[in-house]
């Protein structure tokens, strides 16, 4: 038999083997192989190629983000401008890898929706062509029109999904550029103006790239909001002019105003970043103009005619530089004109936004006032409706209780019919019920000490059962309301007496008369 050390070694090897199997094959395959009672099909263990590609691309994108983050953390270790420029080169490469991976991943996400958009557009065109040229019946035309509307909705849904995915892509790239730009501005504070001059073109280029990516993201978001606004307008047009649809129209109007305000905010952000892009381009042009102006041309004395030719060539370069400066100044004027146009559009949009906000507040106030007016005018009707509802609930409860009572009576009657014809119950008090009773009745009651109850239920009034012989008499003595003294003779008594005992019937009648008559007044 193996020793304890060998067993421990085998257990460790088995643990390592199962760990590697779990990591390579997955938990499902390992558990099904070891513990499954029935073997499944092998197809269930294979991963979908589509999902596998998506996971791989998502993993590549995550690794690219992590690589860029590590490069950004290396800026603190760069003490010299040369080391910092090397870090910038690594950062540019990491950003390009990030853009490549993000493009592949989001293209993978976009492909199904693009296919759906193309397919829906193709089917819609085929249906419209069939409706235009084919001779079809009314039912077929209605069915094709319904199919065309369905494919149109699918195409619009695919377009909305494409726009959302595009917004997410530009958010990723703009976020990375914003982090790079922020880090570069922090680096600028650590170096002087002269040493930072070599990194200044990269900073300007980074500003332009950030503005462009942010503009792309905002424009994609603007398209999404316009699509949403068009959907609200379409819903409002499809509603009929009926009183029950007025509240729906009011809600849609409020949503429309909210969407329009959000659209104005996005458009203002677009103009803001357009201005930032123009400012970055203007800064670059002005820097180039300043560099051209700072260039110094030295002319030496000429001793022979050949040197004059060299001077003419130098002057030609100088004139070329002057023409280039003229072109730079013209571009600067054009960019300044565009900036003025952007500022004018921003002012116009601000005014439109203020008007829309005022209309939105007014619409909300009108909705609140109409709601209050409705509550004031219809409060009585609302109370009446509540009372009617409460009465309905009460009637329903009463009918339910009556039904339950009838069911209990029915059950009791069925149970009583199944009982024997007579049931004898012993009385707990063998004494006479009233001192006014004769001794013969009291003694007979004391001797008998029983009450005979018929097998069928009796009513509260004095009556003989129609099915039984006249052998039972029910006497009910009611309490006199005119009496002011609570005497033992005033207690109601129910006595069941046999039909053959005539003396007891007489005494019972006397008892009924005495209990109904007022007590004698003593002088």
Coordinates of C-alpha atoms in Angstrom, one line a residue:
X1 CA 0.0 0.0 0.0
X2 CA 1.3 3.5 -0.8
X3 CA 2.5 5.6 2.1
X4 CA 0.9 8.9 3.3
X5 CA 3.6 10.9 1.5
X6 CA 2.9 9.2 -1.8
X7 CA -0.8 9.9 -1.4
X8 CA -0.2 13.5 -0.7
X9 CA 2.1 13.8 -3.7
X10 CA -0.6 12.2 -6.0
X11 CA -3.2 14.5 -4.6
X12 CA -1.1 17.6 -5.4
X13 CA -0.4 16.3 -8.9
X14 CA -4.1 15.7 -9.5
X15 CA -4.9 19.1 -8.2
X16 CA -2.4 20.7 -10.6
X17 CA -3.8 18.6 -13.4
X18 CA -7.4 19.6 -12.7
X19 CA -6.4 23.3 -12.3
X20 CA -4.8 23.3 -15.8
X21 CA -7.8 21.5 -17.2
X22 CA -10.2 24.0 -15.6
X23 CA -8.1 26.9 -17.0
X24 CA -7.8 25.5 -20.5
X25 CA -11.1 23.8 -21.1
X26 CA -13.5 25.7 -18.9
X27 CA -15.5 24.6 -15.9
X28 CA -18.5 23.3 -17.8
X29 CA -16.4 20.7 -19.8
X30 CA -14.5 19.5 -16.7
X31 CA -17.6 19.2 -14.5
X32 CA -19.6 17.4 -17.2
X33 CA -16.7 15.0 -17.9
X34 CA -16.2 14.1 -14.3
X35 CA -19.7 14.2 -12.8
X36 CA -22.3 14.2 -15.7
X37 CA -24.6 11.2 -15.8
X38 CA -25.3 11.4 -19.5
X39 CA -22.9 12.7 -22.1
X40 CA -24.1 15.7 -24.0
X41 CA -23.5 16.4 -27.6
X42 CA -20.0 17.7 -28.5
X43 CA -21.5 20.7 -30.3
X44 CA -22.7 22.2 -27.0
X45 CA -19.1 22.5 -25.8
X46 CA -17.9 24.5 -28.8
X47 CA -18.0 28.3 -28.5
X48 CA -19.7 30.4 -31.2
X49 CA -17.2 32.0 -33.6
X50 CA -19.1 35.2 -33.5
X51 CA -19.0 35.4 -29.7
X52 CA -15.3 34.3 -29.6
X53 CA -14.3 37.0 -32.0
X54 CA -16.2 39.6 -30.0
X55 CA -14.5 38.5 -26.8
X56 CA -11.1 38.6 -28.5
X57 CA -11.6 42.1 -29.9
X58 CA -12.9 43.3 -26.5
X59 CA -9.8 41.9 -24.9
X60 CA -7.5 43.6 -27.4
X61 CA -9.2 46.9 -26.8
X62 CA -8.8 46.5 -23.0
X63 CA -5.1 45.7 -23.4
X64 CA -4.6 48.8 -25.7
X65 CA -6.2 51.0 -23.1
X66 CA -4.0 49.6 -20.4
X67 CA -0.9 50.1 -22.5
X68 CA -1.8 53.8 -23.1
X69 CA -2.4 54.2 -19.4
X70 CA 1.0 52.8 -18.5
X71 CA 2.7 55.2 -21.0
X72 CA 0.9 58.2 -19.5
X73 CA 2.2 57.2 -16.1
X74 CA 5.8 57.3 -17.4
X75 CA 5.6 61.1 -17.9
X76 CA 6.6 61.7 -14.3
X77 CA 9.8 59.8 -14.7
X78 CA 11.0 61.9 -17.7
X79 CA 13.2 64.6 -16.3
X80 CA 14.7 65.9 -19.5
X81 CA 13.0 67.1 -22.7
X82 CA 14.8 64.3 -24.7
X83 CA 13.3 61.6 -22.5
X84 CA 9.9 63.3 -22.6
X85 CA 10.0 63.3 -26.5
X86 CA 10.7 59.6 -26.4
X87 CA 7.7 59.1 -24.1
X88 CA 5.6 61.1 -26.5
X89 CA 6.6 58.8 -29.4
X90 CA 5.6 55.7 -27.3
X91 CA 2.4 57.5 -26.4
X92 CA 1.5 58.2 -30.1
X93 CA 2.1 54.5 -31.0
X94 CA -0.1 53.4 -28.1
X95 CA -2.8 55.8 -29.2
X96 CA -2.6 54.5 -32.7
X97 CA -2.9 50.9 -31.4
X98 CA -5.9 52.0 -29.3
X99 CA -7.6 53.6 -32.4
X100 CA -7.0 50.4 -34.4
X101 CA -8.4 48.1 -31.8
X102 CA -11.4 50.4 -31.1
X103 CA -12.1 50.6 -34.9
X104 CA -12.1 46.8 -35.3
X105 CA -14.2 46.2 -32.2
X106 CA -16.9 48.8 -33.1
X107 CA -16.9 47.7 -36.7
X108 CA -17.7 44.2 -35.4
X109 CA -20.5 45.7 -33.4
X110 CA -21.8 47.7 -36.3
X111 CA -21.8 45.0 -38.9
X112 CA -25.1 43.2 -37.9
X113 CA -27.0 46.5 -37.8
X114 CA -25.6 47.5 -41.2
X115 CA -26.7 44.2 -42.6
X116 CA -30.2 44.7 -41.1
X117 CA -30.4 48.2 -42.6
X118 CA -29.4 47.0 -46.0
X119 CA -31.7 44.0 -45.9
X120 CA -34.7 46.1 -44.7
X121 CA -34.0 48.8 -47.4
X122 CA -33.8 46.1 -50.1
X123 CA -37.1 44.4 -49.0
X124 CA -38.8 47.8 -48.7
X125 CA -37.8 48.7 -52.3
X126 CA -39.0 45.3 -53.6
X127 CA -42.3 45.7 -51.9
X128 CA -42.8 49.3 -53.3
X129 CA -41.8 48.1 -56.7
X130 CA -44.4 45.3 -56.5
X131 CA -47.1 47.7 -55.3
X132 CA -46.3 50.0 -58.2
X133 CA -46.1 47.6 -61.1
X134 CA -48.0 44.4 -60.2
X135 CA -51.8 44.1 -60.5
X136 CA -52.7 43.0 -56.9
X137 CA -55.9 42.6 -55.0
X138 CA -56.9 44.8 -52.0
X139 CA -56.0 42.2 -49.4
X140 CA -52.6 41.6 -51.0
X141 CA -51.9 45.4 -51.2
X142 CA -52.8 45.9 -47.5
X143 CA -50.5 43.0 -46.5
X144 CA -47.6 44.4 -48.6
X145 CA -48.1 47.9 -47.1
X146 CA -48.0 46.4 -43.6
X147 CA -44.8 44.5 -44.5
X148 CA -43.3 47.7 -45.9
X149 CA -44.1 49.6 -42.7
X150 CA -42.5 46.8 -40.7
X151 CA -39.3 46.8 -42.7
X152 CA -39.2 50.6 -42.4
X153 CA -39.4 50.3 -38.7
X154 CA -36.6 47.8 -38.7
X155 CA -34.4 50.0 -40.9
X156 CA -35.0 53.0 -38.5
X157 CA -34.2 50.9 -35.5
X158 CA -30.9 49.7 -37.1
X159 CA -30.0 53.3 -38.0
X160 CA -30.6 54.3 -34.3
X161 CA -28.4 51.5 -33.1
X162 CA -25.6 52.4 -35.6
X163 CA -25.7 56.0 -34.3
X164 CA -25.5 54.9 -30.7
X165 CA -22.5 52.7 -31.4
X166 CA -20.8 55.5 -33.3
X167 CA -21.3 57.8 -30.4
X168 CA -19.6 55.2 -28.1
X169 CA -16.7 54.9 -30.5
X170 CA -15.9 58.6 -30.5
X171 CA -16.4 58.8 -26.8
X172 CA -13.5 56.2 -26.4
X173 CA -11.2 58.1 -28.7
X174 CA -12.0 61.5 -27.3
X175 CA -11.5 60.3 -23.8
X176 CA -8.0 59.0 -24.7
X177 CA -7.1 62.3 -26.4
X178 CA -8.4 64.3 -23.5
X179 CA -6.1 62.3 -21.1
X180 CA -3.1 62.8 -23.4
X181 CA -3.8 66.6 -23.7
X182 CA -4.2 67.0 -20.0
X183 CA -0.9 65.2 -19.3
X184 CA 0.9 67.3 -21.9
X185 CA -0.4 70.5 -20.3
X186 CA 1.0 69.3 -17.0
X187 CA 4.3 68.6 -18.7
X188 CA 4.4 72.2 -20.1
X189 CA 4.4 73.6 -16.5
X190 CA 7.7 71.7 -15.7
X191 CA 9.7 73.1 -18.6
X192 CA 10.6 76.5 -19.8
X193 CA 9.4 78.3 -22.9
X194 CA 12.6 77.6 -24.9
X195 CA 12.8 73.9 -24.2
X196 CA 9.1 73.5 -24.7
X197 CA 9.3 74.9 -28.2
X198 CA 10.2 71.5 -29.6
X199 CA 7.0 70.0 -28.1
X200 CA 4.7 72.9 -29.0
X201 CA 3.7 71.5 -32.5
X202 CA 2.6 68.3 -30.9
X203 CA 0.5 70.1 -28.4
X204 CA -1.2 72.1 -31.2
X205 CA -1.8 69.0 -33.2
X206 CA -3.2 67.3 -30.1
X207 CA -5.6 70.1 -29.6
X208 CA -6.9 69.9 -33.1
X209 CA -7.3 66.1 -32.9
X210 CA -9.2 66.4 -29.6
X211 CA -11.5 69.1 -31.1
X212 CA -12.2 67.0 -34.2
X213 CA -12.9 63.8 -32.3
X214 CA -15.2 65.6 -29.8
X215 CA -17.0 67.2 -32.8
X216 CA -17.6 63.8 -34.3
X217 CA -19.0 62.5 -31.1
X218 CA -21.3 65.6 -30.6
X219 CA -22.5 65.4 -34.2
X220 CA -23.4 61.7 -33.9
X221 CA -25.3 62.6 -30.7
X222 CA -27.0 65.4 -32.5
X223 CA -28.2 62.9 -35.1
X224 CA -29.6 60.7 -32.4
X225 CA -31.5 63.6 -30.9
X226 CA -32.9 64.6 -34.3
X227 CA -34.1 61.1 -34.8
X228 CA -35.8 61.1 -31.4
X229 CA -37.4 64.4 -32.2
X230 CA -38.7 63.1 -35.5
X231 CA -40.1 60.1 -33.7
X232 CA -42.0 62.3 -31.3
X233 CA -43.4 64.4 -34.2
X234 CA -44.5 61.2 -36.0
X235 CA -46.3 60.0 -32.9
X236 CA -48.1 63.3 -32.5
X237 CA -49.2 63.2 -36.2
X238 CA -50.6 59.7 -35.8
X239 CA -52.9 60.6 -32.9
X240 CA -56.5 61.4 -33.8
X241 CA -58.2 64.5 -32.6
X242 CA -60.1 63.0 -29.6
X243 CA -60.5 64.1 -26.0
X244 CA -58.8 61.1 -24.6
X245 CA -55.7 61.8 -26.7
X246 CA -55.3 65.4 -25.4
X247 CA -53.3 64.2 -22.4
X248 CA -51.1 62.1 -24.6
X249 CA -50.5 65.1 -26.9
X250 CA -49.6 67.3 -23.9
X251 CA -47.1 64.7 -22.7
X252 CA -45.6 64.4 -26.2
X253 CA -45.3 68.2 -26.4
X254 CA -43.4 68.3 -23.1
X255 CA -41.1 65.5 -24.3
X256 CA -40.6 67.4 -27.6
X257 CA -39.6 70.6 -25.7
X258 CA -37.1 68.6 -23.5
X259 CA -35.6 67.0 -26.6
X260 CA -35.3 70.3 -28.4
X261 CA -33.5 71.9 -25.4
X262 CA -31.1 69.0 -25.2
X263 CA -30.5 69.4 -29.0
X264 CA -29.8 73.1 -28.5
X265 CA -27.2 72.2 -25.8
X266 CA -25.5 69.8 -28.1
X267 CA -25.5 72.2 -31.0
X268 CA -23.9 74.9 -28.7
X269 CA -21.3 72.4 -27.7
X270 CA -20.6 71.7 -31.3
X271 CA -20.1 75.4 -32.0
X272 CA -17.9 75.7 -29.0
X273 CA -15.6 72.9 -30.1
X274 CA -15.6 74.3 -33.7
X275 CA -14.4 77.6 -32.2
X276 CA -11.7 75.7 -30.3
X277 CA -10.6 74.0 -33.5
X278 CA -10.4 77.4 -35.3
X279 CA -8.4 78.9 -32.4
X280 CA -5.9 76.0 -32.5
X281 CA -5.5 76.5 -36.2
X282 CA -5.1 80.2 -35.8
X283 CA -2.4 79.7 -33.2
X284 CA -0.5 77.4 -35.5
X285 CA -0.7 79.9 -38.4
X286 CA 0.4 82.8 -36.2
X287 CA 3.3 80.8 -34.9
X288 CA 4.4 80.1 -38.5
X289 CA 4.1 83.8 -39.4
X290 CA 6.1 84.8 -36.4
X291 CA 8.8 82.2 -37.4
X292 CA 8.9 83.6 -40.9
X293 CA 9.2 87.1 -39.6
X294 CA 12.0 86.2 -37.2
X295 CA 14.1 84.8 -40.0
X296 CA 17.2 87.0 -40.6
X297 CA 18.8 87.3 -44.1
X298 CA 22.4 88.4 -44.2
X299 CA 24.0 89.9 -47.4
X300 CA 27.7 90.0 -48.0
X301 CA 29.6 92.4 -50.1
X302 CA 30.1 91.4 -53.8
X303 CA 33.5 91.4 -55.4
X304 CA 32.6 89.9 -58.8
X305 CA 29.4 89.5 -61.0
X306 CA 29.0 85.8 -60.2
X307 CA 28.3 86.6 -56.6
X308 CA 25.5 88.9 -57.7
X309 CA 23.8 85.8 -59.3
X310 CA 24.0 84.1 -55.9
X311 CA 22.4 87.1 -54.3
X312 CA 19.6 87.1 -56.8
X313 CA 18.8 83.4 -55.9
X314 CA 18.8 84.3 -52.2
X315 CA 16.5 87.2 -53.0
X316 CA 14.2 84.8 -54.9
X317 CA 13.9 82.7 -51.7
X318 CA 13.2 85.8 -49.7
X319 CA 10.4 86.7 -52.1
X320 CA 9.0 83.2 -51.9
X321 CA 9.0 83.5 -48.1
X322 CA 7.1 86.7 -48.4
X323 CA 4.5 85.1 -50.7
X324 CA 4.2 82.3 -48.2
X325 CA 3.6 84.8 -45.4
X326 CA 0.9 86.4 -47.5
X327 CA -0.8 83.1 -48.0
X328 CA -0.6 82.5 -44.2
X329 CA -2.1 85.9 -43.5
X330 CA -5.0 85.2 -46.0
X331 CA -5.7 81.8 -44.2
X332 CA -5.6 83.6 -40.9
X333 CA -8.2 86.1 -42.2
X334 CA -10.4 83.3 -43.5
X335 CA -10.2 81.5 -40.1
X336 CA -11.1 84.6 -38.3
X337 CA -14.1 85.1 -40.6
X338 CA -15.2 81.6 -39.8
X339 CA -14.8 82.2 -36.1
X340 CA -17.0 85.3 -36.4
X341 CA -19.6 83.2 -38.2
X342 CA -19.5 80.6 -35.4
X343 CA -19.9 83.2 -32.7
X344 CA -22.9 84.6 -34.5
X345 CA -24.5 81.2 -34.8
X346 CA -23.8 80.6 -31.1
X347 CA -25.6 83.9 -30.2
X348 CA -28.5 82.9 -32.5
X349 CA -28.8 79.4 -30.8
X350 CA -28.6 81.0 -27.4
X351 CA -31.6 83.2 -28.2
X352 CA -33.5 80.2 -29.6
X353 CA -32.7 78.2 -26.5
X354 CA -34.0 81.0 -24.3
X355 CA -37.2 81.1 -26.3
X356 CA -37.6 77.3 -26.1
X357 CA -37.0 77.4 -22.3
X358 CA -39.7 80.1 -21.9
X359 CA -42.1 78.1 -24.0
X360 CA -41.3 74.9 -22.1
X361 CA -41.9 76.7 -18.7
X362 CA -45.1 78.1 -20.0
X363 CA -46.3 74.7 -21.3
X364 CA -45.5 73.1 -17.9
X365 CA -47.3 75.9 -16.1
X366 CA -50.4 75.5 -18.4
X367 CA -50.3 71.7 -17.8
X368 CA -50.2 72.3 -14.0
X369 CA -53.0 74.9 -14.1
X370 CA -55.2 72.6 -16.2
X371 CA -54.6 69.8 -13.8
X372 CA -55.5 72.0 -10.8
X373 CA -58.6 73.2 -12.7
X374 CA -59.6 69.7 -13.5
X375 CA -59.3 68.7 -9.9
X376 CA -61.3 71.7 -8.7
X377 CA -64.1 71.3 -11.2
X378 CA -64.4 67.6 -10.9
X379 CA -63.7 67.2 -7.2
X380 CA -67.5 66.6 -6.6
X381 CA -67.7 64.1 -9.4
X382 CA -64.6 62.4 -8.1
X383 CA -66.2 62.2 -4.6
X384 CA -69.3 60.8 -6.1
X385 CA -67.4 58.2 -8.1
X386 CA -65.5 57.2 -4.9
X387 CA -68.8 56.9 -3.0
X388 CA -70.2 54.7 -5.9
X389 CA -67.1 52.6 -5.8
X390 CA -67.4 52.2 -2.0
X391 CA -71.1 51.3 -2.3
X392 CA -70.3 48.8 -5.0
X393 CA -67.6 47.3 -2.8
X394 CA -70.1 47.2 0.1
X395 CA -72.8 45.6 -1.9
X396 CA -70.3 43.0 -3.2
X397 CA -69.2 42.3 0.3
X398 CA -72.9 42.0 1.5
X399 CA -73.7 39.6 -1.4
X400 CA -70.6 37.6 -0.6
X401 CA -71.6 37.3 3.1
X402 CA -75.1 36.4 2.1
X403 CA -73.8 33.7 -0.2
X404 CA -71.6 32.4 2.6
X405 CA -74.6 32.4 5.0
X406 CA -76.8 30.6 2.6
X407 CA -74.1 28.0 2.0
X408 CA -73.7 27.5 5.8
X409 CA -77.5 27.1 6.2
X410 CA -77.6 24.7 3.3
X411 CA -74.8 22.7 4.9
X412 CA -76.5 22.8 8.3
X413 CA -79.8 21.7 6.8
X414 CA -78.1 18.8 4.9
X415 CA -76.4 17.8 8.1
X416 CA -79.7 18.0 10.2
X417 CA -81.6 15.8 7.7
X418 CA -78.9 13.2 8.1
X419 CA -79.4 13.2 12.0
X420 CA -81.8 10.8 13.8
X421 CA -85.5 12.0 14.1
X422 CA -85.2 13.1 17.8
X423 CA -82.3 14.3 19.8
X424 CA -82.4 14.5 23.6
X425 CA -80.3 17.2 25.3
X426 CA -79.9 17.3 29.1
X427 CA -80.6 20.6 30.8
X428 CA -77.9 22.0 32.9
X429 CA -80.5 23.6 35.4
X430 CA -83.1 21.1 36.6
X431 CA -84.8 23.8 38.7
X432 CA -88.1 25.3 37.6
X433 CA -87.5 28.3 35.3
X434 CA -90.0 30.5 37.2
X435 CA -91.4 30.5 40.7
X436 CA -94.8 31.2 39.2
X437 CA -94.9 27.8 37.6
X438 CA -97.0 25.2 39.5
X439 CA -95.3 22.6 41.5
X440 CA -96.5 19.9 39.2
X441 CA -94.8 21.4 36.2
X442 CA -91.7 22.2 38.3
X443 CA -91.6 18.7 39.7
X444 CA -92.2 17.1 36.3
X445 CA -89.4 19.3 34.8
X446 CA -87.2 18.3 37.6
X447 CA -87.9 14.7 37.1
X448 CA -87.8 14.8 33.4
X449 CA -84.8 17.2 33.1
X450 CA -84.8 16.9 29.3
X451 CA -85.8 19.0 26.3
X452 CA -87.0 17.3 23.1
X453 CA -85.8 18.9 19.9
X454 CA -87.2 17.9 16.6
X455 CA -84.9 16.7 13.8
X456 CA -85.7 19.7 11.6
X457 CA -84.9 23.3 12.5
X458 CA -87.7 25.4 14.1
X459 CA -88.5 29.0 13.5
X460 CA -88.4 31.7 16.2
X461 CA -92.2 32.1 16.2
X462 CA -94.6 29.7 17.8
X463 CA -95.6 27.1 15.2
X464 CA -95.9 23.3 14.8
X465 CA -93.9 21.5 12.2
X466 CA -96.0 20.4 9.3
X467 CA -94.2 17.1 8.9
X468 CA -94.4 16.1 12.6
X469 CA -97.6 15.1 14.5
X470 CA -99.0 17.7 16.9
X471 CA -97.0 16.3 19.8
X472 CA -94.8 19.3 20.3
X473 CA -95.9 22.8 21.3
X474 CA -93.6 25.8 21.3
X475 CA -94.4 28.5 23.7
X476 CA -92.5 31.8 23.6
X477 CA -92.9 34.3 26.4
X478 CA -91.8 37.8 25.4
X479 CA -90.5 40.3 28.0
X480 CA -92.9 43.1 28.6
X481 CA -91.4 46.5 27.7
X482 CA -93.8 48.3 30.1
X483 CA -92.4 46.6 33.2
X484 CA -89.9 48.5 35.4
X485 CA -89.1 45.6 37.8
X486 CA -86.8 42.8 36.7
X487 CA -88.7 39.8 38.2
X488 CA -87.9 36.1 37.5
X489 CA -91.3 35.8 35.8
X490 CA -90.2 38.2 33.1
X491 CA -87.6 35.8 31.6
X492 CA -88.7 34.3 28.2
X493 CA -89.2 30.6 28.4
X494 CA -89.4 28.0 25.6
X495 CA -90.9 24.6 26.7
X496 CA -91.4 21.6 24.5
X497 CA -94.3 19.4 25.9
X498 CA -95.7 16.1 24.8
X499 CA -99.1 16.3 23.1
X500 CA -100.8 13.8 25.5
X501 CA -100.1 15.7 28.7
X502 CA -103.1 18.1 28.7
X503 CA -102.5 19.4 32.2
X504 CA -99.0 20.6 31.3
X505 CA -100.6 22.4 28.3
X506 CA -103.0 24.3 30.6
X507 CA -100.2 25.3 32.9
X508 CA -98.1 26.5 29.9
X509 CA -101.0 28.7 28.7
X510 CA -101.3 30.1 32.2
X511 CA -97.5 30.7 32.2
X512 CA -97.7 32.6 28.9
X513 CA -100.6 34.8 30.2
X514 CA -98.8 35.5 33.4
X515 CA -95.6 36.4 31.7
X516 CA -97.3 38.7 29.2
X517 CA -99.4 40.5 31.8
X518 CA -97.8 43.3 34.0
X519 CA -97.0 42.3 37.6
X520 CA -99.6 43.2 40.3
X521 CA -99.1 46.4 42.2
X522 CA -99.1 46.1 46.0
X523 CA -100.8 48.8 48.0

